[in-house]
CSV table of N, CA, C and O in Angstrom, one decimal:
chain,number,residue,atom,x,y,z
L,1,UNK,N,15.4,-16.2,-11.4
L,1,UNK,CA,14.8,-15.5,-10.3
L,1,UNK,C,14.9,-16.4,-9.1
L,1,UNK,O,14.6,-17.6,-9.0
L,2,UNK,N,15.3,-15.6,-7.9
L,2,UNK,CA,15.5,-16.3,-7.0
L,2,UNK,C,14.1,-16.6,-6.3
L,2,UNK,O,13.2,-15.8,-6.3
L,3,UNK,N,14.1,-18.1,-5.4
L,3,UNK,CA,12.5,-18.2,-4.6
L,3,UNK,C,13.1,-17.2,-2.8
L,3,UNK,O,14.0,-17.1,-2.0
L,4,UNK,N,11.4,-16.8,-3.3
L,4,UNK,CA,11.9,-16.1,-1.8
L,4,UNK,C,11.1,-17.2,-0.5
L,4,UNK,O,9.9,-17.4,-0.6
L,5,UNK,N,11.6,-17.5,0.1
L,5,UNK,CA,11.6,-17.8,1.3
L,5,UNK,C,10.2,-17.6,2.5
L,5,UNK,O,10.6,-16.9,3.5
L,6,UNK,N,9.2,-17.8,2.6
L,6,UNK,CA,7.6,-17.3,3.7
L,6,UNK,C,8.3,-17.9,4.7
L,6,UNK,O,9.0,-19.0,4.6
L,7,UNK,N,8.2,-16.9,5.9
L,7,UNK,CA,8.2,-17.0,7.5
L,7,UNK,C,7.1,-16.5,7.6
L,7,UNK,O,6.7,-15.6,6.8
L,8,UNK,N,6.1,-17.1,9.0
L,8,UNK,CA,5.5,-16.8,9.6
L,8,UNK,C,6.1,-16.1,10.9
L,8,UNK,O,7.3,-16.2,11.2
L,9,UNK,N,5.2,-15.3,11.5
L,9,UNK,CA,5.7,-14.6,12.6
L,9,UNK,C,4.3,-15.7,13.8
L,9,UNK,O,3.4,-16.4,13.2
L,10,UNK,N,4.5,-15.6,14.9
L,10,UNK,CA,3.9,-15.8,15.7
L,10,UNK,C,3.3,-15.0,16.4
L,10,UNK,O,3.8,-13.9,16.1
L,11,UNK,N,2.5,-14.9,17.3
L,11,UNK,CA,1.5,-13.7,17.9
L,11,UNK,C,3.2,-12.8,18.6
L,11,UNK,O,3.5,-11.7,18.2
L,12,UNK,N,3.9,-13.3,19.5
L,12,UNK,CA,4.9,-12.7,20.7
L,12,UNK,C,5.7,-12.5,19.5
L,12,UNK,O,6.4,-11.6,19.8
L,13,UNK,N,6.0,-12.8,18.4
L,13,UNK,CA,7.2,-12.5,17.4
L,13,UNK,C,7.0,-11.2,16.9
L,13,UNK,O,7.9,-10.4,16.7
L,14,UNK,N,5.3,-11.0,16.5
L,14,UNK,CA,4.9,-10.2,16.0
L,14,UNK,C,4.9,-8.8,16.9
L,14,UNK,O,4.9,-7.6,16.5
L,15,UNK,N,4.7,-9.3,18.3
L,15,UNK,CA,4.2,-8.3,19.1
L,15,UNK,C,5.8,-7.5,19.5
L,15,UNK,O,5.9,-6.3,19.6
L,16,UNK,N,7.2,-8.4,19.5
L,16,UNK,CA,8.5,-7.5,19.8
L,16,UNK,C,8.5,-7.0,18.6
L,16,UNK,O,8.6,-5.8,18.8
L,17,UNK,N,8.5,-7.1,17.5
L,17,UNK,CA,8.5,-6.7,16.1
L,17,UNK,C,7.9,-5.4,16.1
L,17,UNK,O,8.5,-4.6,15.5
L,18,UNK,N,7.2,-5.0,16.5
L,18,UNK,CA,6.1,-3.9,16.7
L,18,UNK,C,6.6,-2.9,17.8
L,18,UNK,O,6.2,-1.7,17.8
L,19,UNK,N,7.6,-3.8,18.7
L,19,UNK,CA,8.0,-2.7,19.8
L,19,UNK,C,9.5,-2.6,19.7
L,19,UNK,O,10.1,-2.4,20.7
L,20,UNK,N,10.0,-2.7,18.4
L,20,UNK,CA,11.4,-2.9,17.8
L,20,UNK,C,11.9,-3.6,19.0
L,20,UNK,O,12.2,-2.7,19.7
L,21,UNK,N,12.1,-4.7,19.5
L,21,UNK,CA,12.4,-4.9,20.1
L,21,UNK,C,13.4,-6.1,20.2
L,21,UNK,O,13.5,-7.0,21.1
L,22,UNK,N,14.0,-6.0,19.2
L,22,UNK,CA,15.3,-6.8,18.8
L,22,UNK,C,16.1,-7.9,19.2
L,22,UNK,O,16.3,-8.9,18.6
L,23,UNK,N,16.5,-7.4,20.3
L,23,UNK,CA,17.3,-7.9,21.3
L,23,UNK,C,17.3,-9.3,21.7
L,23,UNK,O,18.2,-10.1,22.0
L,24,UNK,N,15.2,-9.6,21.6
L,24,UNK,CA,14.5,-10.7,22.1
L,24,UNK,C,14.7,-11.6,20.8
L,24,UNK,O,14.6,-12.8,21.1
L,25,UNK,N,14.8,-11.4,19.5
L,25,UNK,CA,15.5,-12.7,18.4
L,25,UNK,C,16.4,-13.2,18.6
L,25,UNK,O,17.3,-12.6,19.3
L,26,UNK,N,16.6,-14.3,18.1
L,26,UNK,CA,17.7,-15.0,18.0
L,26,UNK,C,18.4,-14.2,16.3
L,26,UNK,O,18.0,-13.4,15.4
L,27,UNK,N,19.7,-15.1,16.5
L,27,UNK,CA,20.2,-14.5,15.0
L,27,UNK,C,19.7,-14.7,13.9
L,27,UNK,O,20.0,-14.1,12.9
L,28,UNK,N,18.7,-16.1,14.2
L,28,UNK,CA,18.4,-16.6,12.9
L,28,UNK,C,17.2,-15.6,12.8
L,28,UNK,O,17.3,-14.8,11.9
L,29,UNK,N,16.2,-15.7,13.5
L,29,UNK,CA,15.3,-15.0,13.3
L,29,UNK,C,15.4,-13.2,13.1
L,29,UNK,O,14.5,-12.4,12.7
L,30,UNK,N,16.6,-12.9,13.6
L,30,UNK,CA,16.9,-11.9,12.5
L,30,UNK,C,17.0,-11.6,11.4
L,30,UNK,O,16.8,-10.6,10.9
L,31,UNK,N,17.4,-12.8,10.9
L,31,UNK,CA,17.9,-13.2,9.3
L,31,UNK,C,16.9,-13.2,9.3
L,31,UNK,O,16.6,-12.1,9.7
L,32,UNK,N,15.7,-13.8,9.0
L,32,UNK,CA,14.6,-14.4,8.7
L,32,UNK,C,13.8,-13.0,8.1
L,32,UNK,O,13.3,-12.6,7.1
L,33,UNK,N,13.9,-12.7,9.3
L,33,UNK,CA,13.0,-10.7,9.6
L,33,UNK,C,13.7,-10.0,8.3
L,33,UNK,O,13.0,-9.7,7.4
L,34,UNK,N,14.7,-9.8,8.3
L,34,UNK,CA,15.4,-9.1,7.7
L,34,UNK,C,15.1,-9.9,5.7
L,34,UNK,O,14.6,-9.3,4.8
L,35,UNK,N,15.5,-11.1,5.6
L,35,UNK,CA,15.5,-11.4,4.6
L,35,UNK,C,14.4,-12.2,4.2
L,35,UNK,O,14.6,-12.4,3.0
L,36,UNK,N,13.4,-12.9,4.5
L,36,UNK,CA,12.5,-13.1,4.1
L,36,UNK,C,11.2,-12.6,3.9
L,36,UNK,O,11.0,-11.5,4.4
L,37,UNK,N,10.3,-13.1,3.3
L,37,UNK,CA,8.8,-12.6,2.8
L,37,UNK,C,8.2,-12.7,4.5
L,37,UNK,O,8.4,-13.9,5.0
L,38,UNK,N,7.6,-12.0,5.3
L,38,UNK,CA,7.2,-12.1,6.1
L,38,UNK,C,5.4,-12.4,6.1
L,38,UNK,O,4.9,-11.8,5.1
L,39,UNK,N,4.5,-13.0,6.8
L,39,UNK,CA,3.6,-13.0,6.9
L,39,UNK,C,3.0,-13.2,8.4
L,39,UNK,O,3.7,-13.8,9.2
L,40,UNK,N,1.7,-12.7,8.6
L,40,UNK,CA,1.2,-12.8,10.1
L,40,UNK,C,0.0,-13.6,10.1
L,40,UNK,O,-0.9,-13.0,9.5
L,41,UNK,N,-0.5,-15.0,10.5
L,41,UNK,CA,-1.5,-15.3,10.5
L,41,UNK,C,-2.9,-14.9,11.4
L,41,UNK,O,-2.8,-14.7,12.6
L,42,UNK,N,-4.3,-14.9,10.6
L,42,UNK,CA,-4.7,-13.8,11.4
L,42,UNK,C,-4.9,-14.4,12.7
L,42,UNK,O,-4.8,-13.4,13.5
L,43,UNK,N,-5.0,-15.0,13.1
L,43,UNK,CA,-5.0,-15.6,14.5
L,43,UNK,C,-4.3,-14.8,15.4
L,43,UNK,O,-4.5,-15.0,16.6
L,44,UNK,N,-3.7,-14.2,15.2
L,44,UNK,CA,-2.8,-13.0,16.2
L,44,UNK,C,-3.5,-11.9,16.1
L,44,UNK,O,-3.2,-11.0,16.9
L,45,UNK,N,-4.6,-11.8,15.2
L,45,UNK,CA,-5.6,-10.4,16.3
L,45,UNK,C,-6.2,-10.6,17.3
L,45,UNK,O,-6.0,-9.8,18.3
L,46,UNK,N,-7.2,-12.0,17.5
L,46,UNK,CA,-7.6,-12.5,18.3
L,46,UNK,C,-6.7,-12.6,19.5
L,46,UNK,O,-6.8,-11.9,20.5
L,47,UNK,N,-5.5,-13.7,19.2
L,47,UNK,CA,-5.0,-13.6,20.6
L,47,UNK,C,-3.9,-12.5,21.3
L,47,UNK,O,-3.2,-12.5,22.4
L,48,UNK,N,-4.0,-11.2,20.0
L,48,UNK,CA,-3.0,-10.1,20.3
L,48,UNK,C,-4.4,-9.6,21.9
L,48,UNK,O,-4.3,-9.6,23.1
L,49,UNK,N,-5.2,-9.3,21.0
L,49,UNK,CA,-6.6,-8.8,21.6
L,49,UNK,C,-6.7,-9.3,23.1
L,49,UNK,O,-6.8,-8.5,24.0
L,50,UNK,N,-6.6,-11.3,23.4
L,50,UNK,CA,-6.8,-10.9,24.7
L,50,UNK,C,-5.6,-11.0,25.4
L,50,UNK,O,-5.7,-10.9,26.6
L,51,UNK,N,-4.5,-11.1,25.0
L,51,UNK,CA,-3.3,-10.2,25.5
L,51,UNK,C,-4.0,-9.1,26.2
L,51,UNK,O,-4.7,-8.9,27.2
L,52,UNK,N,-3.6,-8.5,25.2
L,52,UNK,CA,-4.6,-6.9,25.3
L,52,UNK,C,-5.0,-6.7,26.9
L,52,UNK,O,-4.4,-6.1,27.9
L,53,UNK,N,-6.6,-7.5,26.8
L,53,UNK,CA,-7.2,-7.4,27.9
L,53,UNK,C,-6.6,-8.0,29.0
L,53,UNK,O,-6.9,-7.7,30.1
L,54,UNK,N,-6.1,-8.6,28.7
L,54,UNK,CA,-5.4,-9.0,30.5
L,54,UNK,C,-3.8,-8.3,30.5
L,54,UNK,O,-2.7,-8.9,30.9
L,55,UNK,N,-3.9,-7.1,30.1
L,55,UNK,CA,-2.6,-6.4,30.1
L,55,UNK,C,-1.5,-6.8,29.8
L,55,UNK,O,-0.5,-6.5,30.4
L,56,UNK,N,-1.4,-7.6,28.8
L,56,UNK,CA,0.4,-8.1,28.5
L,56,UNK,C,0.4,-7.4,27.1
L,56,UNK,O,1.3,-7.7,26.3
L,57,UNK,N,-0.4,-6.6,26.8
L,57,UNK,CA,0.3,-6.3,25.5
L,57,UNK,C,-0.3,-4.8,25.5
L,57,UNK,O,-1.5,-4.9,25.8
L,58,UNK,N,0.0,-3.5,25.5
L,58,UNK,CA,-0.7,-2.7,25.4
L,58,UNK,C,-0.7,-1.4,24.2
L,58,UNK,O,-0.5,-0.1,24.2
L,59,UNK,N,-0.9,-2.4,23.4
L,59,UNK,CA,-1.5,-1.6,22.1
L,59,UNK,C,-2.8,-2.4,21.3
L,59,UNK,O,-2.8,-3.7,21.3
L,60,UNK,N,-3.7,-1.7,20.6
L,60,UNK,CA,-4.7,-2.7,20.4
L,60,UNK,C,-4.1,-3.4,18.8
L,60,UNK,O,-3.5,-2.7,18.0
L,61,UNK,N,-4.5,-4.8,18.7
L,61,UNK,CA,-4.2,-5.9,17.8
L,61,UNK,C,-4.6,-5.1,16.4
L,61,UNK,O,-4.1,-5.7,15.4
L,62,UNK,N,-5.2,-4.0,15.9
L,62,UNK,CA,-5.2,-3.5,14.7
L,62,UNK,C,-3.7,-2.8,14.5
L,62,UNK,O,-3.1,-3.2,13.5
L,63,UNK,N,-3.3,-2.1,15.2
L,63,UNK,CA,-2.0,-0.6,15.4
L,63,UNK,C,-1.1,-1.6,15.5
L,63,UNK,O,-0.1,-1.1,15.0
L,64,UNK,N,-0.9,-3.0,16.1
L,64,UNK,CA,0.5,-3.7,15.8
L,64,UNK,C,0.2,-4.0,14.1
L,64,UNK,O,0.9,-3.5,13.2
L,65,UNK,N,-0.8,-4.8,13.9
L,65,UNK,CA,-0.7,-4.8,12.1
L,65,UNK,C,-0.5,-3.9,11.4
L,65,UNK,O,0.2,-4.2,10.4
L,66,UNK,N,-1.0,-2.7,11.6
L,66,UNK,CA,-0.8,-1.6,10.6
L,66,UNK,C,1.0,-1.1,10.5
L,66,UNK,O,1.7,-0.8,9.6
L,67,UNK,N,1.2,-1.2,11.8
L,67,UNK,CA,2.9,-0.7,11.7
L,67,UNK,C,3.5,-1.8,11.1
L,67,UNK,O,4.2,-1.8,10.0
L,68,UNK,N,3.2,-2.8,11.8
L,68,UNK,CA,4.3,-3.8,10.9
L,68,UNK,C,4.0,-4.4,9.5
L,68,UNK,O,4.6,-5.4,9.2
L,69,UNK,N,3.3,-3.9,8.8
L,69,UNK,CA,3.1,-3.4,7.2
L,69,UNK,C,3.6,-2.1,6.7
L,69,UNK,O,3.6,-1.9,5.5
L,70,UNK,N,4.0,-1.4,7.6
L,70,UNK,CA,3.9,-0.3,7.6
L,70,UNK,C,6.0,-0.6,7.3
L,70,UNK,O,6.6,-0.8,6.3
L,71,UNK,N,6.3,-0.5,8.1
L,71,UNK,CA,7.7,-0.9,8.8
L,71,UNK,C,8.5,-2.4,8.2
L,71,UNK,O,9.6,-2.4,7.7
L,72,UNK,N,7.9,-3.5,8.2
L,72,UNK,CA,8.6,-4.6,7.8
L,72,UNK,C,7.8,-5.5,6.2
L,72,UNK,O,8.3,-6.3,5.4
L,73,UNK,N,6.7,-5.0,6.3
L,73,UNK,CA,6.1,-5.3,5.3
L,73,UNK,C,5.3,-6.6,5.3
L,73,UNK,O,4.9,-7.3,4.4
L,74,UNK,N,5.1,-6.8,6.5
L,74,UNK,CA,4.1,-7.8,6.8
L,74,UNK,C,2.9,-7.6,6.8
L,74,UNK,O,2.4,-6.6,7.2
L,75,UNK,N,2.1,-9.2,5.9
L,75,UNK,CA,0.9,-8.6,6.2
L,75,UNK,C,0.2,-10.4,6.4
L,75,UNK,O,0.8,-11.4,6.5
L,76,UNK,N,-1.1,-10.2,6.2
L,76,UNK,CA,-1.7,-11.4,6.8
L,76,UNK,C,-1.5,-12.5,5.6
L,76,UNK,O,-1.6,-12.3,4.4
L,77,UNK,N,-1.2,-13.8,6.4
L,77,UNK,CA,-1.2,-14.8,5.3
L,77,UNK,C,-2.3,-15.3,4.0
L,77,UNK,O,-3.2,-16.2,4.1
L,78,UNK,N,-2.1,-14.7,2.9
L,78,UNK,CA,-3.1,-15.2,2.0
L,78,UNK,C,-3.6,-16.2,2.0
L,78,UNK,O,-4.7,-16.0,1.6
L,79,UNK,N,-3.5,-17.5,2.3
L,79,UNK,CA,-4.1,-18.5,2.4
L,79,UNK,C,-5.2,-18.4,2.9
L,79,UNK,O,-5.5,-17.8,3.9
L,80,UNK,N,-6.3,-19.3,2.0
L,80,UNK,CA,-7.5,-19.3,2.2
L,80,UNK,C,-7.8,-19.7,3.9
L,80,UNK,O,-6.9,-20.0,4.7
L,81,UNK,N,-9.0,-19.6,4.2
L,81,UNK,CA,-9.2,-20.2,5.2
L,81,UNK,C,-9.2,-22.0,5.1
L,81,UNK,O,-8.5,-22.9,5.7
L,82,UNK,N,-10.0,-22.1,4.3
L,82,UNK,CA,-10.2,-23.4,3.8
L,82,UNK,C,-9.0,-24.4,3.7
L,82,UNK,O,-8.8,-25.5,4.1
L,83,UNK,N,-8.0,-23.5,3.1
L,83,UNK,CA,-6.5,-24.0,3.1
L,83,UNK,C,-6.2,-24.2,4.4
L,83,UNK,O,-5.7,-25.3,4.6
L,84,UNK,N,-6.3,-23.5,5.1
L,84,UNK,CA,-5.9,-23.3,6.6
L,84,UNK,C,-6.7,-24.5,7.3
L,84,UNK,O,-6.1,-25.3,8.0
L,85,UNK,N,-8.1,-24.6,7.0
L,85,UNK,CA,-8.5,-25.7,7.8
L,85,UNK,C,-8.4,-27.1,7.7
L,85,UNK,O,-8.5,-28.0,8.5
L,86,UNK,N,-7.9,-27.2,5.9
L,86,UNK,CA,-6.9,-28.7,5.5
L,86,UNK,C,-5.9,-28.7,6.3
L,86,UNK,O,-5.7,-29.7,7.0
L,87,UNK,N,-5.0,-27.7,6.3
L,87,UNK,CA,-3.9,-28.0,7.4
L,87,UNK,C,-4.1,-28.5,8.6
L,87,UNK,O,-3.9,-29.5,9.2
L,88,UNK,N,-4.8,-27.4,9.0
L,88,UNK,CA,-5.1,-27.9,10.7
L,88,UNK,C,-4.8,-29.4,11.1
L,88,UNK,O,-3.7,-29.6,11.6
L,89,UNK,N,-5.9,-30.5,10.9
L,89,UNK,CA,-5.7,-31.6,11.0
L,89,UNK,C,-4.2,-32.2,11.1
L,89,UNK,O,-4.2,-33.2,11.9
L,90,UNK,N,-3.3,-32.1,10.8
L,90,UNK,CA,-1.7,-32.2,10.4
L,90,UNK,C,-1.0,-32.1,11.4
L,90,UNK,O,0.0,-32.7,11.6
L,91,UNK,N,-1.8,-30.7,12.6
L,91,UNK,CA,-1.3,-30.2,13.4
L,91,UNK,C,-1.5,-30.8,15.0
L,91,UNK,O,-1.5,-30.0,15.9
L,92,UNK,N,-1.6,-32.1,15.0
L,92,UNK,CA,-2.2,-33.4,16.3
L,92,UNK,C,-1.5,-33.1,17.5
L,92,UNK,O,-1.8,-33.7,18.6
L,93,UNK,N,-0.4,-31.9,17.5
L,93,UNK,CA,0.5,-32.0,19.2
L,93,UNK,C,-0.1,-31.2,20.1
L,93,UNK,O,0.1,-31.3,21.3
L,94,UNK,N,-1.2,-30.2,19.5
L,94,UNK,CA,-1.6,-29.0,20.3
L,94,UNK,C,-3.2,-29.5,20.1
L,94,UNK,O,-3.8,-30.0,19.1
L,95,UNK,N,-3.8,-29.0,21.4
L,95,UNK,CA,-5.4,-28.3,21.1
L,95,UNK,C,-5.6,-26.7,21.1
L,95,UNK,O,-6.6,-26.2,21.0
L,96,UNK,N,-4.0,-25.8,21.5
L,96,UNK,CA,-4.5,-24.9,21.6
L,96,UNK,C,-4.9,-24.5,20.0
L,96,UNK,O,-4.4,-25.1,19.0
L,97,UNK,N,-5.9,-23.2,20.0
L,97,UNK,CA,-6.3,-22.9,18.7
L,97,UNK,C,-5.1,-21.8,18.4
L,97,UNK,O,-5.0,-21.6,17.2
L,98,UNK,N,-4.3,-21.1,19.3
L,98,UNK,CA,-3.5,-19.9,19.4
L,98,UNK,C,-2.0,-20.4,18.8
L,98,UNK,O,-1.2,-19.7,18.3
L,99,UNK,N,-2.0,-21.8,19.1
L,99,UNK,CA,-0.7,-22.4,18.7
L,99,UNK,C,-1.3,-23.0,17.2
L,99,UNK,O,-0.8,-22.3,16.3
L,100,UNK,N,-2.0,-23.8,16.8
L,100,UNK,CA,-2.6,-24.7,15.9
L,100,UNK,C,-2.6,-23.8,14.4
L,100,UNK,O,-1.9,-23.9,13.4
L,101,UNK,N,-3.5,-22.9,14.8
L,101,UNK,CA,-3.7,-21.6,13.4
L,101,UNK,C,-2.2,-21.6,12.8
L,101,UNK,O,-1.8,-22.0,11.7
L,102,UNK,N,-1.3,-20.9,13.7
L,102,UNK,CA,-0.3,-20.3,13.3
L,102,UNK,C,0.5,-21.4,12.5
L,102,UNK,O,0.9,-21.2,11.4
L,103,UNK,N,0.8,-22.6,13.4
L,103,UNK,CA,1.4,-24.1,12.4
L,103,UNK,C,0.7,-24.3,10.9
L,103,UNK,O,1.3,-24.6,9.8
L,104,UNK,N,-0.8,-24.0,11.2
L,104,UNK,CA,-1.5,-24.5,10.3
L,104,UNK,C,-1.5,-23.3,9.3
L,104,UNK,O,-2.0,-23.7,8.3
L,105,UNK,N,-1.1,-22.3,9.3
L,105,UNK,CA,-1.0,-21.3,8.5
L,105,UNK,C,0.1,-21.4,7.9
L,105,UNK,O,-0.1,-21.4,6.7
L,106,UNK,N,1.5,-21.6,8.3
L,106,UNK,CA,2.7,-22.1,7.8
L,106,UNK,C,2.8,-23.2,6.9
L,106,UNK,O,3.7,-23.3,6.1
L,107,UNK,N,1.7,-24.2,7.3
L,107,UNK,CA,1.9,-25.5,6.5
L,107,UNK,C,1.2,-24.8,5.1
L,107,UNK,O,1.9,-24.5,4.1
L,108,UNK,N,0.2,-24.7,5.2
L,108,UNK,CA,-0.8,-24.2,3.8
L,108,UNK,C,0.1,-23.1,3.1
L,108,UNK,O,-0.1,-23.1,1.9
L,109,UNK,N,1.1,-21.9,3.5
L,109,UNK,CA,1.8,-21.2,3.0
L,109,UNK,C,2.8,-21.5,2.6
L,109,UNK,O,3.5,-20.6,2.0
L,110,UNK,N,3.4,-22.8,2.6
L,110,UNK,CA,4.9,-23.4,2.3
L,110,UNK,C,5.9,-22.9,3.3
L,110,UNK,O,7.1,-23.3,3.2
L,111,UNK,N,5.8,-21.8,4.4
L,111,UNK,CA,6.8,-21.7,4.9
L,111,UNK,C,7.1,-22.0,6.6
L,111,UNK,O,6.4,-22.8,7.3
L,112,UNK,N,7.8,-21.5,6.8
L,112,UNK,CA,8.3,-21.8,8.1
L,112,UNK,C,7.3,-20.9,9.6
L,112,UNK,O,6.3,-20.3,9.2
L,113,UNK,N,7.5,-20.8,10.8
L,113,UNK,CA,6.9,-20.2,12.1
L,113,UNK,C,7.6,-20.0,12.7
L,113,UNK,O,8.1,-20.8,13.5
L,114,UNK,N,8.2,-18.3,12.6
L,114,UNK,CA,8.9,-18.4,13.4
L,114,UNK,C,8.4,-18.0,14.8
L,114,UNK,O,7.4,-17.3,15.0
L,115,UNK,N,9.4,-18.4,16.0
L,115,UNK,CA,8.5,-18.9,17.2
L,115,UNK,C,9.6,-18.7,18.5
L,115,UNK,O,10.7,-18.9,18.1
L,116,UNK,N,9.6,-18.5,19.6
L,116,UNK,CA,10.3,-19.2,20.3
L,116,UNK,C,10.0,-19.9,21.9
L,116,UNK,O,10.7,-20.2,22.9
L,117,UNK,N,8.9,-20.1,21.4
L,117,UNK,CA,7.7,-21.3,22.3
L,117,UNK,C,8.6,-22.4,22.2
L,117,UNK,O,8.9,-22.9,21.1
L,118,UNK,N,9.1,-22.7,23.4
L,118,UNK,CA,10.0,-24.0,23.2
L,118,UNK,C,8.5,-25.7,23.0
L,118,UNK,O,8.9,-26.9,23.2
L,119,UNK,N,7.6,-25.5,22.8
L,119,UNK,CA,6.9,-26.4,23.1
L,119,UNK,C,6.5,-26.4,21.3
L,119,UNK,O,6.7,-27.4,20.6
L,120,UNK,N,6.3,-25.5,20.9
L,120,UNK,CA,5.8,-25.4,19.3
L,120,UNK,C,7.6,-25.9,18.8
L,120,UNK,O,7.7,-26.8,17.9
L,121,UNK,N,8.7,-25.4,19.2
L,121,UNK,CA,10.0,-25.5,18.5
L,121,UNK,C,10.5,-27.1,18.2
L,121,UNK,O,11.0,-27.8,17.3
L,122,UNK,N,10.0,-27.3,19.8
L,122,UNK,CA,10.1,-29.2,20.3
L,122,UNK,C,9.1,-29.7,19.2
L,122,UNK,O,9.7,-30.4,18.4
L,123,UNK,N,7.6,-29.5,18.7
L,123,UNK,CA,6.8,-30.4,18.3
L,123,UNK,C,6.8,-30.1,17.1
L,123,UNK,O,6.9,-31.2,16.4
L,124,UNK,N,6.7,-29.5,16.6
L,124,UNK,CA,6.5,-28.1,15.0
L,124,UNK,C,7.8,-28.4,14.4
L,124,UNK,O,8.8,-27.8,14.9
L,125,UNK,N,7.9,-29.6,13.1
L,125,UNK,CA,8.8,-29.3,12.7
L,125,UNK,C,10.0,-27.9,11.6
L,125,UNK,O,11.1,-27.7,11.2
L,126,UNK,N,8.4,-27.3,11.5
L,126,UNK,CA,8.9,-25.9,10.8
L,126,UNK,C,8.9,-25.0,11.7
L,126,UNK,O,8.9,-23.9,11.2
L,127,UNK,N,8.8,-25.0,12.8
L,127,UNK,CA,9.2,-23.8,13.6
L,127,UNK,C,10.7,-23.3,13.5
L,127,UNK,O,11.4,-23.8,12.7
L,128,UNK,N,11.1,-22.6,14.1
L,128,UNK,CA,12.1,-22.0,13.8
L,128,UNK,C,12.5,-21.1,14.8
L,128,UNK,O,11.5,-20.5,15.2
L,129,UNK,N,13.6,-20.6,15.6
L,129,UNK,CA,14.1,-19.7,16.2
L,129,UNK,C,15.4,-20.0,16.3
L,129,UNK,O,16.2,-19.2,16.8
């Protein structure tokens, strides 16, 4: 049996994902979409949310998750919290909490983030785009 492969999505990965909006991946992270286990860490309700409110995103952070379970089969990263907050510490380049979670969810999940935050791509060695 083959191992499948965990990508994380990032909050903006998640949100073109939601608006099929293609165009904005790279090839790889096509592949990725296309052929790996997808997961969303929950930290992208929160910061889908204040997107949200300051107008850059205009659908509420529950209605992107439900479609994209719905449509790509993503769903939130099982890992514990706890797991998640072993990771954290690991994660020394950032204080944001919006960037941190999502690394730190990747680490505790075994897989990759994918991302195209040139600042997470530069520092995060599992990022990906």
């Amino acid at each position: 049996m083959e191992a499948v492969h965990v990508t994380c999505l990032d909050t903006h990965c998640a949100m073109w994902a939601f608006n099929a909006d293609w165009a904005r991946f790279s090839e790889v992270g096509l592949d990725r979409i296309e052929n790996d286990e997808l997961r969303v860490s929950p930290i992208v309700l929160p910061e889908s949310e204040s997107l949200f409110e300051i107008n850059r995103f205009s659908v509420r952070p529950i209605e992107l998750l439900v479609q994209l379970e719905e449509e790509l089969g993503d769903r939130f990263c099982a890992k514990s919290f706890e797991d998640v907050t072993l990771a954290a510490p690991w994660v020394k380049f950032t204080r944001d909490q919006f960037d941190r979670l999502p690394c730190a969810h990747a680490l505790a999940g075994g897989g990759d983030l994918l991302a195209k935050d040139e600042f997470l791509l530069k520092h995060f060695p599992k990022a990906v785009w």
